[in-house]
PDB file of C-alpha atoms and ligand atoms in Angstrom:
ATOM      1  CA  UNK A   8      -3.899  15.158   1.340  1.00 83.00           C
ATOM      2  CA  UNK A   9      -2.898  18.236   3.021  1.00 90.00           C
ATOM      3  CA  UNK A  10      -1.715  16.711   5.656  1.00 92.00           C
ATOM      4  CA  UNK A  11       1.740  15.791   7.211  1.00 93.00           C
ATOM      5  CA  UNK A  12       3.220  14.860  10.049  1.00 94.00           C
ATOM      6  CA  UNK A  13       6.606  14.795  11.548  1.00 96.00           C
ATOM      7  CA  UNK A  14       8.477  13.455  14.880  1.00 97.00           C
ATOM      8  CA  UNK A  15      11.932  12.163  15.758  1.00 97.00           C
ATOM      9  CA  UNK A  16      12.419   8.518  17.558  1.00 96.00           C
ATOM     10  CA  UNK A  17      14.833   8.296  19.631  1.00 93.00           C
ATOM     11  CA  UNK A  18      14.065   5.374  21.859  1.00 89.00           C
ATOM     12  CA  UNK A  19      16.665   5.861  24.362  1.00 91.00           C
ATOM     13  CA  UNK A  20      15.278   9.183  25.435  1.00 92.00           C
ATOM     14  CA  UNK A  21      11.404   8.725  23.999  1.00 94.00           C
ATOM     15  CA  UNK A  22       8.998   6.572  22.151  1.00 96.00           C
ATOM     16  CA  UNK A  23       9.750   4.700  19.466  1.00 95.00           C
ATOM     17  CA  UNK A  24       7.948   4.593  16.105  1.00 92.00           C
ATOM     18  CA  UNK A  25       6.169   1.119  17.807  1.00 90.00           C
ATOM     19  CA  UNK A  26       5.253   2.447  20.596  1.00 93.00           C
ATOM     20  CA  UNK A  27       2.682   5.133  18.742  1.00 91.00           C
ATOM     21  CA  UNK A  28       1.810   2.743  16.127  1.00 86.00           C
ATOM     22  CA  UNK A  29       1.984  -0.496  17.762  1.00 84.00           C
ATOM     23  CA  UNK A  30       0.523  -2.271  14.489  1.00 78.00           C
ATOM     24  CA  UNK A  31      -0.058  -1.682  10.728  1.00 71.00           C
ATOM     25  CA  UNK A  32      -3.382  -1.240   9.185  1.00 67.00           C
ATOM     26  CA  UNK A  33      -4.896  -3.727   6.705  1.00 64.00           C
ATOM     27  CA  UNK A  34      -2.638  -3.036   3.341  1.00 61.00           C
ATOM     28  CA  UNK A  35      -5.379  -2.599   1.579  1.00 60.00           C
ATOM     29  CA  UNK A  36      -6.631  -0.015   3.839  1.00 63.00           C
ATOM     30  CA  UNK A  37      -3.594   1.880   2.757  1.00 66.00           C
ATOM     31  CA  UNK A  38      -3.868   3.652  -0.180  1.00 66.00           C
ATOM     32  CA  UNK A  39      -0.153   4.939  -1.754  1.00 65.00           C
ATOM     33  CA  UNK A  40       0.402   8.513  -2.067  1.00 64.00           C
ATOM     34  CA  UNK A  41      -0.354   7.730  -5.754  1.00 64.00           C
ATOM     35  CA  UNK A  42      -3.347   6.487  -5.255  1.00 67.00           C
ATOM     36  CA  UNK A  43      -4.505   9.061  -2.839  1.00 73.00           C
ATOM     37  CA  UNK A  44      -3.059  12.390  -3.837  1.00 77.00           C
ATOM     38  CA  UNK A  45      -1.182  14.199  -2.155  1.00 83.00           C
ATOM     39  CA  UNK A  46      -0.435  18.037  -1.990  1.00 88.00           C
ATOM     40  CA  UNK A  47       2.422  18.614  -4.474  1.00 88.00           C
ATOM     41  CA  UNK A  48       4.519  20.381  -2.276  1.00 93.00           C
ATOM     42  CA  UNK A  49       3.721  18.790   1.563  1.00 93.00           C
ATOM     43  CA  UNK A  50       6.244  16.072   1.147  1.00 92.00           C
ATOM     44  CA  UNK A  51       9.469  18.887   0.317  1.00 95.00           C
ATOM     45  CA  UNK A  52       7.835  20.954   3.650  1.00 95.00           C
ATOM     46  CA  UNK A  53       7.830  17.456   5.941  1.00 96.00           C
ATOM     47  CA  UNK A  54      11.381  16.808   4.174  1.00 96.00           C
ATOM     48  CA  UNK A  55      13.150  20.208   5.084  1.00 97.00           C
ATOM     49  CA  UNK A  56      11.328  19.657   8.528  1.00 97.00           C
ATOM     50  CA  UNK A  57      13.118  16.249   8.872  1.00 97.00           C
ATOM     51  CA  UNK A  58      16.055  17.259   7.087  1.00 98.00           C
ATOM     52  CA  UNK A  59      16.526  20.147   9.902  1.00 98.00           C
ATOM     53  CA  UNK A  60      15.912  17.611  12.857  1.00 98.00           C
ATOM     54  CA  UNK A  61      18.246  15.159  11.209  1.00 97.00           C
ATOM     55  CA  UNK A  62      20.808  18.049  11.017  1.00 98.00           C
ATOM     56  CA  UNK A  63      20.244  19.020  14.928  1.00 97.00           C
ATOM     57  CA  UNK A  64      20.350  15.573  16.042  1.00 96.00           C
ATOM     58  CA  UNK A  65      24.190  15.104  14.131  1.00 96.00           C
ATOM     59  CA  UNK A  66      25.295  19.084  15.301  1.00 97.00           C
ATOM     60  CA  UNK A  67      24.156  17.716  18.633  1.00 95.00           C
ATOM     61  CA  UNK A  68      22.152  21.167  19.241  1.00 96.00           C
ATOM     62  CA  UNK A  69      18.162  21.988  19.691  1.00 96.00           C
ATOM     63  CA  UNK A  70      15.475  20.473  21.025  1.00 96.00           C
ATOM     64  CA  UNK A  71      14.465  17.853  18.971  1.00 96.00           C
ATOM     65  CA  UNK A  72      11.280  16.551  18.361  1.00 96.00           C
ATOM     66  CA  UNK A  73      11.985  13.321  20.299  1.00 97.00           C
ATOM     67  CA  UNK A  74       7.945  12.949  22.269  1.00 96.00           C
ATOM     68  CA  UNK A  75       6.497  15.098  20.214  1.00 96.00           C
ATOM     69  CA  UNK A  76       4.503  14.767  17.503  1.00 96.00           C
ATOM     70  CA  UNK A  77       4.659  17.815  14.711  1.00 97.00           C
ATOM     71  CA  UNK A  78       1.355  17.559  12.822  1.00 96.00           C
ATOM     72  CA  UNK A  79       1.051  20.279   9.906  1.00 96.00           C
ATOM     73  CA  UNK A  80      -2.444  21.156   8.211  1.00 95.00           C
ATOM     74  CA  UNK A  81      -1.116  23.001   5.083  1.00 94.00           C
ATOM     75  CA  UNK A  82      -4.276  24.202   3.986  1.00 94.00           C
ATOM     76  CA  UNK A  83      -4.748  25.782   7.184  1.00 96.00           C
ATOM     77  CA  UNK A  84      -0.948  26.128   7.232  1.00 95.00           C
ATOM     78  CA  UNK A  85      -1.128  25.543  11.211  1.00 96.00           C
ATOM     79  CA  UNK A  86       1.058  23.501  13.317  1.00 96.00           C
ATOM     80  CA  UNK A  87       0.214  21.687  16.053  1.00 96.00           C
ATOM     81  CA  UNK A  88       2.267  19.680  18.714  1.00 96.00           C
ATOM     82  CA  UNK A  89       0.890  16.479  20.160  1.00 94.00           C
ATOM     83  CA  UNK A  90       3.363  14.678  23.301  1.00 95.00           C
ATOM     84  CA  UNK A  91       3.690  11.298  22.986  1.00 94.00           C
ATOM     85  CA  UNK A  92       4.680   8.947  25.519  1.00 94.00           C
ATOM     86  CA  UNK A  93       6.759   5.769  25.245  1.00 94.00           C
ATOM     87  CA  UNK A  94       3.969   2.712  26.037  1.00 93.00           C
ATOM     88  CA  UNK A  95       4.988   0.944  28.819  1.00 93.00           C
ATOM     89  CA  UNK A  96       4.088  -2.540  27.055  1.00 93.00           C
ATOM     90  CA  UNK A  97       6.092  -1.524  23.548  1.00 93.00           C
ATOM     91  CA  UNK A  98       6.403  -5.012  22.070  1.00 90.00           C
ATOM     92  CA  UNK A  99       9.845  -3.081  20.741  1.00 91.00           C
ATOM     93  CA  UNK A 100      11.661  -0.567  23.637  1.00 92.00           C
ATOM     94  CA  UNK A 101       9.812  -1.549  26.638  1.00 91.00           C
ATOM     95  CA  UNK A 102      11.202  -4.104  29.225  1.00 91.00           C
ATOM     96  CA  UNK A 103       8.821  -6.374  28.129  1.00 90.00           C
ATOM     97  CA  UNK A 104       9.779  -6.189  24.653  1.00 88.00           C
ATOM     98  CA  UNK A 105       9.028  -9.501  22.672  1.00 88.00           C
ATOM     99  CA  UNK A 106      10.718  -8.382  19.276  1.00 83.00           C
ATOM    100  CA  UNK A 107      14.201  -8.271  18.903  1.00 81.00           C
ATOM    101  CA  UNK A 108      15.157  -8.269  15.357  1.00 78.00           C
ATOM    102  CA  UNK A 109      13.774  -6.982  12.187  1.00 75.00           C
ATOM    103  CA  UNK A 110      10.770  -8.959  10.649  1.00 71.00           C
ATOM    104  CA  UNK A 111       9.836  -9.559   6.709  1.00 65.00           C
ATOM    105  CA  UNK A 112       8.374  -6.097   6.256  1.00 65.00           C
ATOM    106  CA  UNK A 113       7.209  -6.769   3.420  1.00 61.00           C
ATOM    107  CA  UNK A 114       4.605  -9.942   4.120  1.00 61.00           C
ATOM    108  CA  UNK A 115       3.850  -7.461   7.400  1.00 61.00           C
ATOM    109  CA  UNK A 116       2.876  -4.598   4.959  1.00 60.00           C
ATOM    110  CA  UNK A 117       0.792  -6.708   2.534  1.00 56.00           C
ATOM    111  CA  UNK A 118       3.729  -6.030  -0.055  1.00 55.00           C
ATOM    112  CA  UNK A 119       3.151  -9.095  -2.689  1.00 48.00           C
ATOM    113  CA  UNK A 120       6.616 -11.307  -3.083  1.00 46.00           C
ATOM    114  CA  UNK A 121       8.082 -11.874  -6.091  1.00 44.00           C
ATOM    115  CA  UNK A 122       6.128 -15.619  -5.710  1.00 47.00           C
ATOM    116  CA  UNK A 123       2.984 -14.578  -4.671  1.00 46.00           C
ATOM    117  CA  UNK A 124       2.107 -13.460  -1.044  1.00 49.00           C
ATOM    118  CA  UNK A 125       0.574 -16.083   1.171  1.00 63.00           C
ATOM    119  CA  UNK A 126       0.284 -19.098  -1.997  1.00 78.00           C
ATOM    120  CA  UNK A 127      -1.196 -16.534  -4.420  1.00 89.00           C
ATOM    121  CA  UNK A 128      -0.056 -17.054  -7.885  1.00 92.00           C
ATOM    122  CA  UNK A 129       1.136 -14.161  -9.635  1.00 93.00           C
ATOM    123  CA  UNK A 130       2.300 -13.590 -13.180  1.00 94.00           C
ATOM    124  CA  UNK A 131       4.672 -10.538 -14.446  1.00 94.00           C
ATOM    125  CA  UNK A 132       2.959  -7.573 -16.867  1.00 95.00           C
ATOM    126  CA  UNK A 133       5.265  -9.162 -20.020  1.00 94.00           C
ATOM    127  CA  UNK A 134       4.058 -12.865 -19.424  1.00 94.00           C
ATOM    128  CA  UNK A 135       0.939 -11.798 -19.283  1.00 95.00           C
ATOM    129  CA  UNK A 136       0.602  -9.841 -22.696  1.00 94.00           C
ATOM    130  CA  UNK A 137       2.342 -13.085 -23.763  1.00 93.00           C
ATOM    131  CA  UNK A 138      -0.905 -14.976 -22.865  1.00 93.00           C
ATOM    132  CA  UNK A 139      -3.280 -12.398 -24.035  1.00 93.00           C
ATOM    133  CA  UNK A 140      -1.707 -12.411 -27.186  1.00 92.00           C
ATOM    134  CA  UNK A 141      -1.857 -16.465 -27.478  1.00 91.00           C
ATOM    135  CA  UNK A 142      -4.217 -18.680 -28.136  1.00 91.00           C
ATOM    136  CA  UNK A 143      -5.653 -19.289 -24.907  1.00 89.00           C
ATOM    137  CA  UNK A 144      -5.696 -15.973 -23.324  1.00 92.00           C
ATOM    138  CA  UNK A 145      -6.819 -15.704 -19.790  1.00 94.00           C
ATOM    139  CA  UNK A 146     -10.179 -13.756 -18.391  1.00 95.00           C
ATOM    140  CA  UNK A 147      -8.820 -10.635 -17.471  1.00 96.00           C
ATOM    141  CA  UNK A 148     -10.347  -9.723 -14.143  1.00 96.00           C
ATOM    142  CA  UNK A 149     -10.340  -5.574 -13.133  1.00 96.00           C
ATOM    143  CA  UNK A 150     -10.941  -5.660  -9.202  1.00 95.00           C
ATOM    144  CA  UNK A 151     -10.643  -1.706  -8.977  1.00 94.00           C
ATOM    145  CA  UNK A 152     -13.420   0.344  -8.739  1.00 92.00           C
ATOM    146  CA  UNK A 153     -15.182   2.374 -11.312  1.00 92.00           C
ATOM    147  CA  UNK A 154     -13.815   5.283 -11.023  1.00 88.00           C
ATOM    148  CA  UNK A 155     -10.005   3.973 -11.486  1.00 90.00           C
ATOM    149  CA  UNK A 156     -11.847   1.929 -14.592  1.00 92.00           C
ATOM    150  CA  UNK A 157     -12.068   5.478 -16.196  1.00 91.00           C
ATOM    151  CA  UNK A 158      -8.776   6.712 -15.951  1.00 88.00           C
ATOM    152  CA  UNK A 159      -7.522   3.611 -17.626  1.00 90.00           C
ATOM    153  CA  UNK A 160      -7.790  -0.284 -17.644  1.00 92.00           C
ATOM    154  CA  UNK A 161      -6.865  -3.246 -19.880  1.00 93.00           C
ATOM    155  CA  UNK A 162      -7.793  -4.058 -23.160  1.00 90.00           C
ATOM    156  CA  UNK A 163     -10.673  -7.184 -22.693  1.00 91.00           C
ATOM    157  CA  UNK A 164     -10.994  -6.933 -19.187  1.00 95.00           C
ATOM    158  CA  UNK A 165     -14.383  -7.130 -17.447  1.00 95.00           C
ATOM    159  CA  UNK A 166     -14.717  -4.466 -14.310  1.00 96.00           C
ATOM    160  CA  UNK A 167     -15.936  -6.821 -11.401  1.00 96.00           C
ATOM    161  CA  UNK A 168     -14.897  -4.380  -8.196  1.00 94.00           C
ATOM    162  CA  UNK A 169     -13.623  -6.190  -5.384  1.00 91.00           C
ATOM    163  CA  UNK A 170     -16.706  -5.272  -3.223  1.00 90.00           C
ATOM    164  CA  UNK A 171     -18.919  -6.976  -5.932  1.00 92.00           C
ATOM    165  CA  UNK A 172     -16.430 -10.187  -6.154  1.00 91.00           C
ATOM    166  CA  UNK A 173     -19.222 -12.338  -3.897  1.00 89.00           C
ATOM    167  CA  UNK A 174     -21.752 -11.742  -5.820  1.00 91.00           C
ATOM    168  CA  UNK A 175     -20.587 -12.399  -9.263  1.00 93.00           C
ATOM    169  CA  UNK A 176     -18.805 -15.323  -9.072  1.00 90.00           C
ATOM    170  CA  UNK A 177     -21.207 -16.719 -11.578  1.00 89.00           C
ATOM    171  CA  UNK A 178     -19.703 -14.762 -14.147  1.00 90.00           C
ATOM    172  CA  UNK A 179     -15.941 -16.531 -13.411  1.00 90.00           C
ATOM    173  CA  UNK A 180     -17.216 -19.842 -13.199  1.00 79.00           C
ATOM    174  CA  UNK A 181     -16.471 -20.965 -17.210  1.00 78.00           C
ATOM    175  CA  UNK A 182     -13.384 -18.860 -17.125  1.00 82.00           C
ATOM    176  CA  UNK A 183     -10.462 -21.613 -17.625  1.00 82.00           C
ATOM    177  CA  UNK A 184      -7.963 -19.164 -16.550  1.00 92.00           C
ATOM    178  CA  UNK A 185      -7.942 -15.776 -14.352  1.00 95.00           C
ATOM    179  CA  UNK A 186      -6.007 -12.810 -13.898  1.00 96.00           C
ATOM    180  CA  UNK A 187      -6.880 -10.099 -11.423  1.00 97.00           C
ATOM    181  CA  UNK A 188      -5.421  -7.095 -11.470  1.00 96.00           C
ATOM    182  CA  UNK A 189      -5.389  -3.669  -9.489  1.00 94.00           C
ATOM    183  CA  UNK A 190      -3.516  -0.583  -9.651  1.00 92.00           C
ATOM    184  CA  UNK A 191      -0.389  -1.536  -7.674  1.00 90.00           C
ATOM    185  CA  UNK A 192      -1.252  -5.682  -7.509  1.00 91.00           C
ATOM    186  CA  UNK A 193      -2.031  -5.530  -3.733  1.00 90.00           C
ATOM    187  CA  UNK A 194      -5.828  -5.415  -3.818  1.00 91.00           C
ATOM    188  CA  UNK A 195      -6.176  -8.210  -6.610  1.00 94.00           C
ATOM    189  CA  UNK A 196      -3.623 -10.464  -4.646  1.00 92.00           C
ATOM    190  CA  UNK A 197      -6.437 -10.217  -2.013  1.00 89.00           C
ATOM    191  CA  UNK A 198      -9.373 -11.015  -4.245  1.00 93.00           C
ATOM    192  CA  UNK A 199      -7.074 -13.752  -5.655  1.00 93.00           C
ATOM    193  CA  UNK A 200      -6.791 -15.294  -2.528  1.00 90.00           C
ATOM    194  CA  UNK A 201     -10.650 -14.901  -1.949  1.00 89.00           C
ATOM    195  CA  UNK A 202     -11.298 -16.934  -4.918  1.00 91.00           C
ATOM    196  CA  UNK A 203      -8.547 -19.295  -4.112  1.00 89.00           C
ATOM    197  CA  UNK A 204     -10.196 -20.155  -1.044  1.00 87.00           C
ATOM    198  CA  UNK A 205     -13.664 -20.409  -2.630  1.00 87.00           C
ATOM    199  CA  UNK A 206     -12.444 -23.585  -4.591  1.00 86.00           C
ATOM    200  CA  UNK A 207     -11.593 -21.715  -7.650  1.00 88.00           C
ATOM    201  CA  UNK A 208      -8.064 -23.084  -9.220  1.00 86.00           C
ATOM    202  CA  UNK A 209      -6.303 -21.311 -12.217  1.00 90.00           C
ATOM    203  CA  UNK A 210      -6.358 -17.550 -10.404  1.00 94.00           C
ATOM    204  CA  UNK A 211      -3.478 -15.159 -10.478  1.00 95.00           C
ATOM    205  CA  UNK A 212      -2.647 -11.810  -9.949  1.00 96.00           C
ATOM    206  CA  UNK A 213      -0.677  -9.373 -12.279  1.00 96.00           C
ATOM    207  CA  UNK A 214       2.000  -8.228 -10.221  1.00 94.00           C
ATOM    208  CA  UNK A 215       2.589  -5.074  -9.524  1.00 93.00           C
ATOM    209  CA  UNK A 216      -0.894  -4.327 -11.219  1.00 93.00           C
ATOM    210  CA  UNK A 217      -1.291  -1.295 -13.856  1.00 93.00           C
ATOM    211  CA  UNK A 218       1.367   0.343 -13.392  1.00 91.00           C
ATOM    212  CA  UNK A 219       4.017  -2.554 -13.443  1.00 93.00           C
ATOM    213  CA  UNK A 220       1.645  -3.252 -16.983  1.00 94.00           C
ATOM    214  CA  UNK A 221       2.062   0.269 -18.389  1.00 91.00           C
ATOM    215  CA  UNK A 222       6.312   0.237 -17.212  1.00 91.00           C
ATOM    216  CA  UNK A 223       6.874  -2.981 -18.825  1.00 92.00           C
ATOM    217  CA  UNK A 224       4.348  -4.203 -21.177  1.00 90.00           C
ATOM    218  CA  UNK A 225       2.482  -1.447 -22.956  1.00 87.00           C
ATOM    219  CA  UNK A 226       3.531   2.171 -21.865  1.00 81.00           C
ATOM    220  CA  UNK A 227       0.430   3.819 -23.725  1.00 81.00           C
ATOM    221  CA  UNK A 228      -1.594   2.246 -20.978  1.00 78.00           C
ATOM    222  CA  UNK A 229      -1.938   5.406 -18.817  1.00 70.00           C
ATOM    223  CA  UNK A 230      -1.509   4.613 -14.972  1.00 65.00           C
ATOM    224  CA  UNK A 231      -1.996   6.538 -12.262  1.00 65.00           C
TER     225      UNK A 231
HETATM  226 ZN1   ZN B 323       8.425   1.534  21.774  1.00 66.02          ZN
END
């Protein structure tokens, strides 16, 4: 949280971005800044920091930070340089490169489509108050965990944590239809898919989770 870190890639003189981080963590490793906090002010210090490199790099004067890697504790306001090398195997800038061309970056980040990532179902924030208000509302499914449940949730939903989802199955079973949802819709298209795969049928996820809910559908549902 107090945390930055800052670098320029240049892969004809240096590493490229793939060549530090060669692949992406599980998405739902990855919480947002939203999610996570972040120190009000560390993303306008890393921004003047990479406007002024951006600046160099068109004036054509400096040194940039092309191999080196700028990491900045602001709560112990120290800086620290780390030299990166270009990895001789880069599946991006190396000679052996196998990837030539951008990929769908957002099924490689765990981003949920606009039809549901990898055959999940989803269903938008207004259809779903649609339902809820109808007369066969869906079992409203909160995958988050407690503390999150706090802050805010949905009206009728039961708090099953994803960690718990195994073990509680028992308590979906007579549902006739499910909705999961998260804060962003990323962890509840995963426990969607979980359930999917255990044989259950009518599952979706609300996408774009509580906050797409408290943007579209009810915006004195607090999100976070
Ligand atoms: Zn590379």
């Amino acid at each position: 949280r107090f945390e930055g870190q800052a670098s320029v890639f240049d892969a004809r003189r240096g590493p490229c971005y793939r060549c530090l981080y060669p692949e992406p963590p599980p998405p739902d490793l990855v919480p947002s800044c939203a999610e996570a906090g972040v120190f009000g002010v560390l993303p306008g210090l890393i921004g003047m920091l990479q406007a002024t490199e951006a600046i160099k790099l068109l004036l054509g004067v400096g040194e940039p930070l092309v191999g080196r890697l700028l990491l900045v504790d602001a709560q112990a306001m120290a800086f620290r340089e780390l030299r990166i090398r270009k990895n001789p195997n880069c599946v991006l800038c190396s000679p052996v490169a196998t990837q030539h061309g951008l990929i769908d970056y957002a099924g490689f980040c765990g981003v949920p489509s606009v039809d549901g990532e990898g055959g999940v179902p989803e269903v938008t924030a207004t259809a779903l108050r649609d339902e809820l208000n109808g007369s066969d509302p869906p079992l409203l499914v909160d995958v988050r965990d407690p503390p999150e449940w706090e802050i805010s949730r949905l009206p009728g939903a039961a708090l099953i944590p994803r960690a718990d989802l195994p073990e509680r199955l028992g308590e979906l079973t007579r549902a006739r239809g499910i909705v999961l949802y998260c804060s962003s819709g990323i962890r509840s298209v995963s426990a969607a898919r979980q359930l999917l795969e255990l044989g259950f049928t009518n599952v979706r996820s609300l996408r774009g989770g509580l906050r797409a809910w408290a943007r579209d559908a009810d915006p004195d549902t607090g999100s976070y």
